[in-house]
Amino acid sequence: MVALNDQGSEEGAEQCLIIGCDFHTRYQQIAMARKETAELLLQRRLDHHNGEAHAFYRNLQSSQEPVRVGIEATGPVHWFERLLADLGHQLWIGDSAKIRAMEVRKQKTDKRDAAHILSLLLKEDFPRIWIPTPAERDLRQLLWHRHKLVTLRTMLGNQLHALAMSQGLCRKKKLFTSNGRTELVKLSLYPWASRRRAELLQLLDQIQAPLAELERAVAEEAQRRPEAVLLMTHPGVGPVTSLAFVLTTGPIARFPGSKEIVSYLGLNPSEHSSGQRRRLGPSANKATAWCAGC
């Protein structure tokens, strides 16, 4: 992950509540202090399922003090981001690897992790990273949904190809033309194989209309973004690739150069070198599926 070089104008607020949060799926451990005094005010565990966390942050809103919450980058936090945004609280998300590297103690507990994040926030040493806006996150869902439907279409097509080839019918891509499909339907099969063919064809037909709609939506969204339009001027780059790249990388100015972008996407080759011998292997393969595979 690429950290933000500028923590933003938010750092200018001298009077605010700072919360270090060790976030988990079902609960969170927090440590809270005032920025101007750095005095620890509270250490507490907040459960998610019973509304305790929601009530705590809503109560902070009544204090009329700015609130800044820092957490490590993790997965299931979208609801938490939305809650804090609705309440007017700031949420800073930090690079997990850098946060852990800054902790010298070997003992690891939820309380220590929350206190460590709080300390980094108070010292203004928190390795904050870029996060997409809610609208950009929602557009990622469009691309992800399309990617899953394309994967499903490929799986259905492969099964029908295998079924046809088992009966001596090999038409490759022509199997899904009008003539090829007629040949497939006319194949004489046993009852269960016949049922499988019929249901696979039915499923394949059902996803065609939603996929066409998603393709149109992706093309429209790509045209609305100058960066995606510019990328599409490159041969072989279409709406899906350009939009996925823009939504994955975010503001391109936050990368010093092309090497950092390649590393961010996980497309740089792995390396195992020693002495004068240099060995390069396959890529780290961490790129987002609908960005690397489109």
CSV table of C-alpha atoms in Angstrom, one decimal:
chain,number,residue,atom,x,y,z
A,1,MET,CA,0.0,0.0,0.0
A,2,VAL,CA,1.1,3.5,-0.7
A,3,ALA,CA,1.0,5.9,2.2
A,4,LEU,CA,-0.3,9.5,1.8
A,5,ASN,CA,2.6,12.0,2.0
A,6,ASP,CA,0.2,14.7,3.2
A,7,GLN,CA,-2.0,13.8,6.2
A,8,GLY,CA,-4.3,16.6,5.1
A,9,SER,CA,-5.6,19.8,6.7
A,10,GLU,CA,-7.3,17.7,9.3
A,11,GLU,CA,-4.1,17.7,11.3
A,12,GLY,CA,-4.6,21.4,12.1
A,13,ALA,CA,-7.3,20.7,14.6
A,14,GLU,CA,-5.6,21.0,17.9
A,15,GLN,CA,-8.7,20.2,20.0
A,16,CYS,CA,-10.1,16.8,19.2
A,17,LEU,CA,-10.6,13.3,20.5
A,18,ILE,CA,-8.2,10.7,19.1
A,19,ILE,CA,-9.2,7.0,19.2
A,20,GLY,CA,-6.9,4.1,18.4
A,21,CYS,CA,-9.0,1.2,17.3
A,22,ASP,CA,-8.0,-2.4,17.0
A,23,PHE,CA,-10.9,-3.5,14.7
A,24,HIS,CA,-12.2,-7.1,14.6
A,25,THR,CA,-15.3,-8.6,12.8
A,26,ARG,CA,-17.4,-8.9,16.0
A,27,TYR,CA,-15.9,-6.3,18.2
A,28,GLN,CA,-13.3,-3.5,18.6
A,29,GLN,CA,-10.9,-2.5,21.3
A,30,ILE,CA,-10.3,1.2,21.6
A,31,ALA,CA,-8.0,3.6,23.4
A,32,MET,CA,-9.0,7.3,23.5
A,33,ALA,CA,-7.2,10.5,24.4
A,34,ARG,CA,-7.4,14.2,23.8
A,35,LYS,CA,-4.9,15.5,21.2
A,36,GLU,CA,-3.9,18.6,23.2
A,37,THR,CA,-3.0,16.8,26.4
A,38,ALA,CA,-2.3,13.2,25.1
A,39,GLU,CA,-3.9,12.0,28.4
A,40,LEU,CA,-5.5,8.5,28.1
A,41,LEU,CA,-9.2,8.9,28.8
A,42,LEU,CA,-10.6,5.5,28.1
A,43,GLN,CA,-9.7,1.9,27.2
A,44,ARG,CA,-12.7,-0.2,26.3
A,45,ARG,CA,-14.0,-3.1,24.3
A,46,LEU,CA,-17.1,-2.4,22.1
A,47,ASP,CA,-19.2,-5.2,20.7
A,48,HIS,CA,-20.8,-4.9,17.3
A,49,HIS,CA,-23.7,-7.3,17.4
A,50,ASN,CA,-25.6,-5.6,20.2
A,51,GLY,CA,-25.3,-2.0,19.0
A,52,GLU,CA,-22.7,-1.0,21.7
A,53,ALA,CA,-20.2,0.4,19.1
A,54,HIS,CA,-23.0,2.4,17.3
A,55,ALA,CA,-24.2,3.9,20.6
A,56,PHE,CA,-20.7,4.8,21.7
A,57,TYR,CA,-19.9,6.8,18.5
A,58,ARG,CA,-23.3,8.5,18.5
A,59,ASN,CA,-22.7,9.6,22.1
A,60,LEU,CA,-19.4,11.2,21.0
A,61,GLN,CA,-21.3,13.3,18.5
A,62,SER,CA,-23.2,15.0,21.3
A,63,SER,CA,-19.9,16.3,22.8
A,64,GLN,CA,-19.5,18.7,19.8
A,65,GLU,CA,-15.7,17.8,19.7
A,66,PRO,CA,-14.0,16.6,16.5
A,67,VAL,CA,-13.3,12.9,16.6
A,68,ARG,CA,-10.6,11.1,14.7
A,69,VAL,CA,-10.5,7.3,14.6
A,70,GLY,CA,-7.5,5.3,13.4
A,71,ILE,CA,-7.6,1.6,12.4
A,72,GLU,CA,-5.4,-0.8,10.5
A,73,ALA,CA,-6.4,-1.7,6.9
A,74,THR,CA,-8.7,-4.6,7.1
A,75,GLY,CA,-11.6,-6.2,5.3
A,76,PRO,CA,-15.1,-5.9,6.8
A,77,VAL,CA,-15.1,-2.2,7.7
A,78,HIS,CA,-17.5,-0.7,5.2
A,79,TRP,CA,-20.4,-0.4,7.7
A,80,PHE,CA,-18.0,1.3,10.1
A,81,GLU,CA,-16.7,3.8,7.5
A,82,ARG,CA,-20.3,4.7,6.7
A,83,LEU,CA,-21.3,5.1,10.4
A,84,LEU,CA,-18.4,7.5,11.1
A,85,ALA,CA,-19.1,9.4,8.0
A,86,ASP,CA,-22.8,9.8,8.9
A,87,LEU,CA,-21.8,11.1,12.4
A,88,GLY,CA,-19.2,13.5,11.0
A,89,HIS,CA,-16.2,11.7,12.6
A,90,GLN,CA,-12.9,11.3,10.8
A,91,LEU,CA,-11.6,7.8,9.9
A,92,TRP,CA,-8.0,7.2,9.1
A,93,ILE,CA,-6.9,3.8,7.8
A,94,GLY,CA,-3.3,2.9,8.1
A,95,ASP,CA,-0.9,0.5,6.4
A,96,SER,CA,-1.0,-2.7,8.6
A,97,ALA,CA,2.6,-3.8,7.8
A,98,LYS,CA,4.0,-0.4,8.7
A,99,ILE,CA,2.0,-0.1,11.9
A,100,ARG,CA,3.2,-3.5,13.1
A,101,ALA,CA,6.8,-2.7,12.1
A,102,MET,CA,6.7,0.4,14.4
A,103,GLU,CA,5.8,-1.7,17.4
A,104,VAL,CA,8.9,-2.9,19.2
A,105,ARG,CA,7.3,-5.0,21.9
A,106,LYS,CA,6.9,-8.7,21.4
A,107,GLN,CA,3.8,-9.0,23.5
A,108,LYS,CA,0.6,-8.6,21.3
A,109,THR,CA,-2.8,-8.0,22.8
A,110,ASP,CA,-5.9,-6.1,21.6
A,111,LYS,CA,-5.3,-3.4,24.3
A,112,ARG,CA,-1.6,-3.0,23.2
A,113,ASP,CA,-2.6,-2.8,19.5
A,114,ALA,CA,-5.2,-0.1,20.2
A,115,ALA,CA,-2.8,1.9,22.4
A,116,HIS,CA,-0.1,1.6,19.8
A,117,ILE,CA,-2.4,3.0,17.1
A,118,LEU,CA,-3.4,5.8,19.5
A,119,SER,CA,0.3,6.6,20.1
A,120,LEU,CA,1.0,6.9,16.4
A,121,LEU,CA,-2.0,9.2,15.9
A,122,LEU,CA,-0.9,11.5,18.8
A,123,LYS,CA,2.7,11.7,17.5
A,124,GLU,CA,1.4,12.3,13.9
A,125,ASP,CA,3.4,9.3,12.8
A,126,PHE,CA,0.4,7.3,11.6
A,127,PRO,CA,1.0,5.7,8.2
A,128,ARG,CA,-2.2,6.7,6.6
A,129,ILE,CA,-3.2,5.3,3.2
A,130,TRP,CA,-5.6,6.3,0.5
A,131,ILE,CA,-9.1,4.8,0.5
A,132,PRO,CA,-11.7,5.1,-2.2
A,133,THR,CA,-14.9,7.1,-1.7
A,134,PRO,CA,-18.2,5.2,-1.1
A,135,ALA,CA,-19.2,6.0,-4.7
A,136,GLU,CA,-16.0,4.4,-6.0
A,137,ARG,CA,-16.5,1.4,-3.7
A,138,ASP,CA,-19.9,0.9,-5.2
A,139,LEU,CA,-18.5,1.1,-8.8
A,140,ARG,CA,-16.1,-1.6,-7.8
A,141,GLN,CA,-19.1,-3.8,-7.0
A,142,LEU,CA,-20.3,-3.2,-10.6
A,143,LEU,CA,-17.0,-4.5,-11.9
A,144,TRP,CA,-16.9,-7.4,-9.4
A,145,HIS,CA,-20.4,-8.5,-10.3
A,146,ARG,CA,-19.6,-8.4,-14.0
A,147,HIS,CA,-16.5,-10.4,-13.4
A,148,LYS,CA,-18.4,-13.1,-11.5
A,149,LEU,CA,-21.1,-13.4,-14.1
A,150,VAL,CA,-18.4,-13.7,-16.9
A,151,THR,CA,-16.7,-16.4,-14.8
A,152,LEU,CA,-20.1,-18.2,-14.5
A,153,ARG,CA,-20.7,-17.9,-18.2
A,154,THR,CA,-17.3,-19.4,-18.9
A,155,MET,CA,-18.0,-22.3,-16.5
A,156,LEU,CA,-21.3,-23.1,-18.1
A,157,GLY,CA,-19.8,-22.9,-21.6
A,158,ASN,CA,-17.0,-25.3,-20.6
A,159,GLN,CA,-19.4,-27.8,-19.2
A,160,LEU,CA,-21.5,-27.7,-22.5
A,161,HIS,CA,-18.3,-28.1,-24.5
A,162,ALA,CA,-17.3,-31.2,-22.5
A,163,LEU,CA,-20.8,-32.6,-22.9
A,164,ALA,CA,-20.7,-32.1,-26.6
A,165,MET,CA,-17.2,-33.5,-27.0
A,166,SER,CA,-18.1,-36.6,-25.1
A,167,GLN,CA,-20.7,-37.3,-27.9
A,168,GLY,CA,-18.2,-36.6,-30.7
A,169,LEU,CA,-19.3,-33.0,-31.4
A,170,CYS,CA,-16.4,-30.6,-31.4
A,171,ARG,CA,-17.3,-27.1,-32.6
A,172,LYS,CA,-15.2,-24.9,-30.3
A,173,LYS,CA,-16.6,-21.4,-30.4
A,174,LYS,CA,-19.1,-22.3,-33.1
A,175,LEU,CA,-20.9,-24.5,-30.6
A,176,PHE,CA,-22.7,-21.4,-29.4
A,177,THR,CA,-23.8,-20.2,-32.8
A,178,SER,CA,-27.3,-20.9,-34.1
A,179,ASN,CA,-26.2,-23.9,-36.0
A,180,GLY,CA,-23.9,-25.2,-33.3
A,181,ARG,CA,-26.6,-24.9,-30.7
A,182,THR,CA,-29.0,-26.8,-32.9
A,183,GLU,CA,-26.5,-29.6,-33.2
A,184,LEU,CA,-26.0,-29.7,-29.4
A,185,VAL,CA,-29.8,-29.8,-28.7
A,186,LYS,CA,-30.2,-32.7,-31.3
A,187,LEU,CA,-27.7,-34.9,-29.6
A,188,SER,CA,-29.2,-38.1,-28.3
A,189,LEU,CA,-28.4,-38.4,-24.6
A,190,TYR,CA,-29.4,-40.4,-21.6
A,191,PRO,CA,-32.0,-38.9,-19.3
A,192,TRP,CA,-29.8,-37.2,-16.7
A,193,ALA,CA,-27.3,-36.0,-19.3
A,194,SER,CA,-30.2,-34.6,-21.3
A,195,ARG,CA,-31.5,-32.8,-18.2
A,196,ARG,CA,-28.0,-31.4,-17.5
A,197,ARG,CA,-27.8,-30.0,-21.1
A,198,ALA,CA,-31.2,-28.4,-20.9
A,199,GLU,CA,-30.5,-26.7,-17.5
A,200,LEU,CA,-27.0,-25.5,-18.5
A,201,LEU,CA,-28.4,-23.9,-21.6
A,202,GLN,CA,-31.2,-22.4,-19.6
A,203,LEU,CA,-28.7,-20.9,-17.1
A,204,LEU,CA,-26.5,-19.6,-19.9
A,205,ASP,CA,-29.5,-17.8,-21.5
A,206,GLN,CA,-30.5,-16.3,-18.2
A,207,ILE,CA,-27.2,-14.5,-17.6
A,208,GLN,CA,-27.0,-13.0,-21.1
A,209,ALA,CA,-29.3,-10.0,-20.5
A,210,PRO,CA,-27.8,-9.0,-17.1
A,211,LEU,CA,-24.3,-9.3,-18.6
A,212,ALA,CA,-25.2,-7.0,-21.5
A,213,GLU,CA,-26.7,-4.5,-19.1
A,214,LEU,CA,-23.5,-4.6,-17.0
A,215,GLU,CA,-21.3,-4.1,-20.0
A,216,ARG,CA,-23.3,-1.0,-21.0
A,217,ALA,CA,-23.0,0.4,-17.5
A,218,VAL,CA,-19.2,-0.2,-17.4
A,219,ALA,CA,-18.9,1.6,-20.8
A,220,GLU,CA,-20.9,4.6,-19.6
A,221,GLU,CA,-19.0,4.9,-16.3
A,222,ALA,CA,-15.6,4.7,-18.1
A,223,GLN,CA,-16.7,7.5,-20.5
A,224,ARG,CA,-17.4,9.7,-17.5
A,225,ARG,CA,-13.8,9.5,-16.2
A,226,PRO,CA,-11.1,11.4,-18.2
A,227,GLU,CA,-8.4,9.1,-16.9
A,228,ALA,CA,-10.3,6.0,-18.2
A,229,VAL,CA,-10.9,7.7,-21.5
A,230,LEU,CA,-7.2,8.5,-21.8
A,231,LEU,CA,-6.3,4.9,-21.0
A,232,MET,CA,-8.7,3.6,-23.7
A,233,THR,CA,-6.6,5.4,-26.4
A,234,HIS,CA,-4.0,2.7,-25.8
A,235,PRO,CA,-4.4,-0.3,-28.2
A,236,GLY,CA,-6.1,-3.2,-26.4
A,237,VAL,CA,-7.4,-1.3,-23.5
A,238,GLY,CA,-11.2,-1.2,-23.3
A,239,PRO,CA,-13.8,0.1,-20.8
A,240,VAL,CA,-13.4,-2.7,-18.3
A,241,THR,CA,-9.6,-2.6,-18.0
A,242,SER,CA,-9.5,1.2,-17.9
A,243,LEU,CA,-12.3,1.6,-15.3
A,244,ALA,CA,-10.8,-1.2,-13.2
A,245,PHE,CA,-7.4,0.4,-13.3
A,246,VAL,CA,-8.7,3.9,-12.3
A,247,LEU,CA,-10.8,2.5,-9.4
A,248,THR,CA,-7.9,0.4,-8.1
A,249,THR,CA,-5.1,2.9,-8.2
A,250,GLY,CA,-7.0,6.1,-7.3
A,251,PRO,CA,-5.2,9.4,-7.8
A,252,ILE,CA,-2.1,8.6,-9.9
A,253,ALA,CA,-0.2,11.5,-8.4
A,254,ARG,CA,0.3,9.5,-5.1
A,255,PHE,CA,2.7,7.2,-6.9
A,256,PRO,CA,6.3,8.4,-7.4
A,257,GLY,CA,6.7,6.3,-10.5
A,258,SER,CA,5.7,3.3,-12.6
A,259,LYS,CA,7.5,0.8,-10.4
A,260,GLU,CA,5.4,1.8,-7.4
A,261,ILE,CA,2.2,1.3,-9.4
A,262,VAL,CA,3.4,-2.2,-10.5
A,263,SER,CA,4.3,-3.1,-6.9
A,264,TYR,CA,0.9,-1.7,-5.6
A,265,LEU,CA,-1.0,-4.0,-8.0
A,266,GLY,CA,1.2,-7.0,-7.2
A,267,LEU,CA,2.4,-7.5,-10.8
A,268,ASN,CA,6.1,-7.2,-10.1
A,269,PRO,CA,8.0,-10.5,-10.4
A,270,SER,CA,9.1,-12.3,-7.3
A,271,GLU,CA,12.9,-12.4,-6.7
A,272,HIS,CA,15.2,-14.8,-4.9
A,273,SER,CA,18.7,-13.6,-5.5
A,274,SER,CA,22.0,-14.1,-3.7
A,275,GLY,CA,25.5,-12.8,-4.5
A,276,GLN,CA,26.0,-12.5,-8.2
A,277,ARG,CA,23.1,-14.8,-9.1
A,278,ARG,CA,19.8,-13.2,-9.7
A,279,ARG,CA,16.6,-15.2,-9.9
A,280,LEU,CA,13.3,-13.8,-11.0
A,281,GLY,CA,10.1,-15.8,-10.6
A,282,PRO,CA,6.4,-15.3,-11.4
A,283,SER,CA,4.6,-12.2,-10.3
A,284,ALA,CA,3.4,-11.8,-6.7
A,285,ASN,CA,-0.1,-12.4,-8.1
A,286,LYS,CA,-1.8,-10.0,-5.7
A,287,ALA,CA,-3.6,-7.9,-8.3
A,288,THR,CA,-7.3,-7.5,-8.1
A,289,ALA,CA,-8.9,-10.2,-10.2
A,290,TRP,CA,-11.1,-7.9,-12.3
A,291,CYS,CA,-8.1,-5.6,-12.8
A,292,ALA,CA,-5.4,-8.1,-13.7
A,293,GLY,CA,-7.7,-10.6,-15.6
A,294,CYS,CA,-9.8,-8.2,-17.6
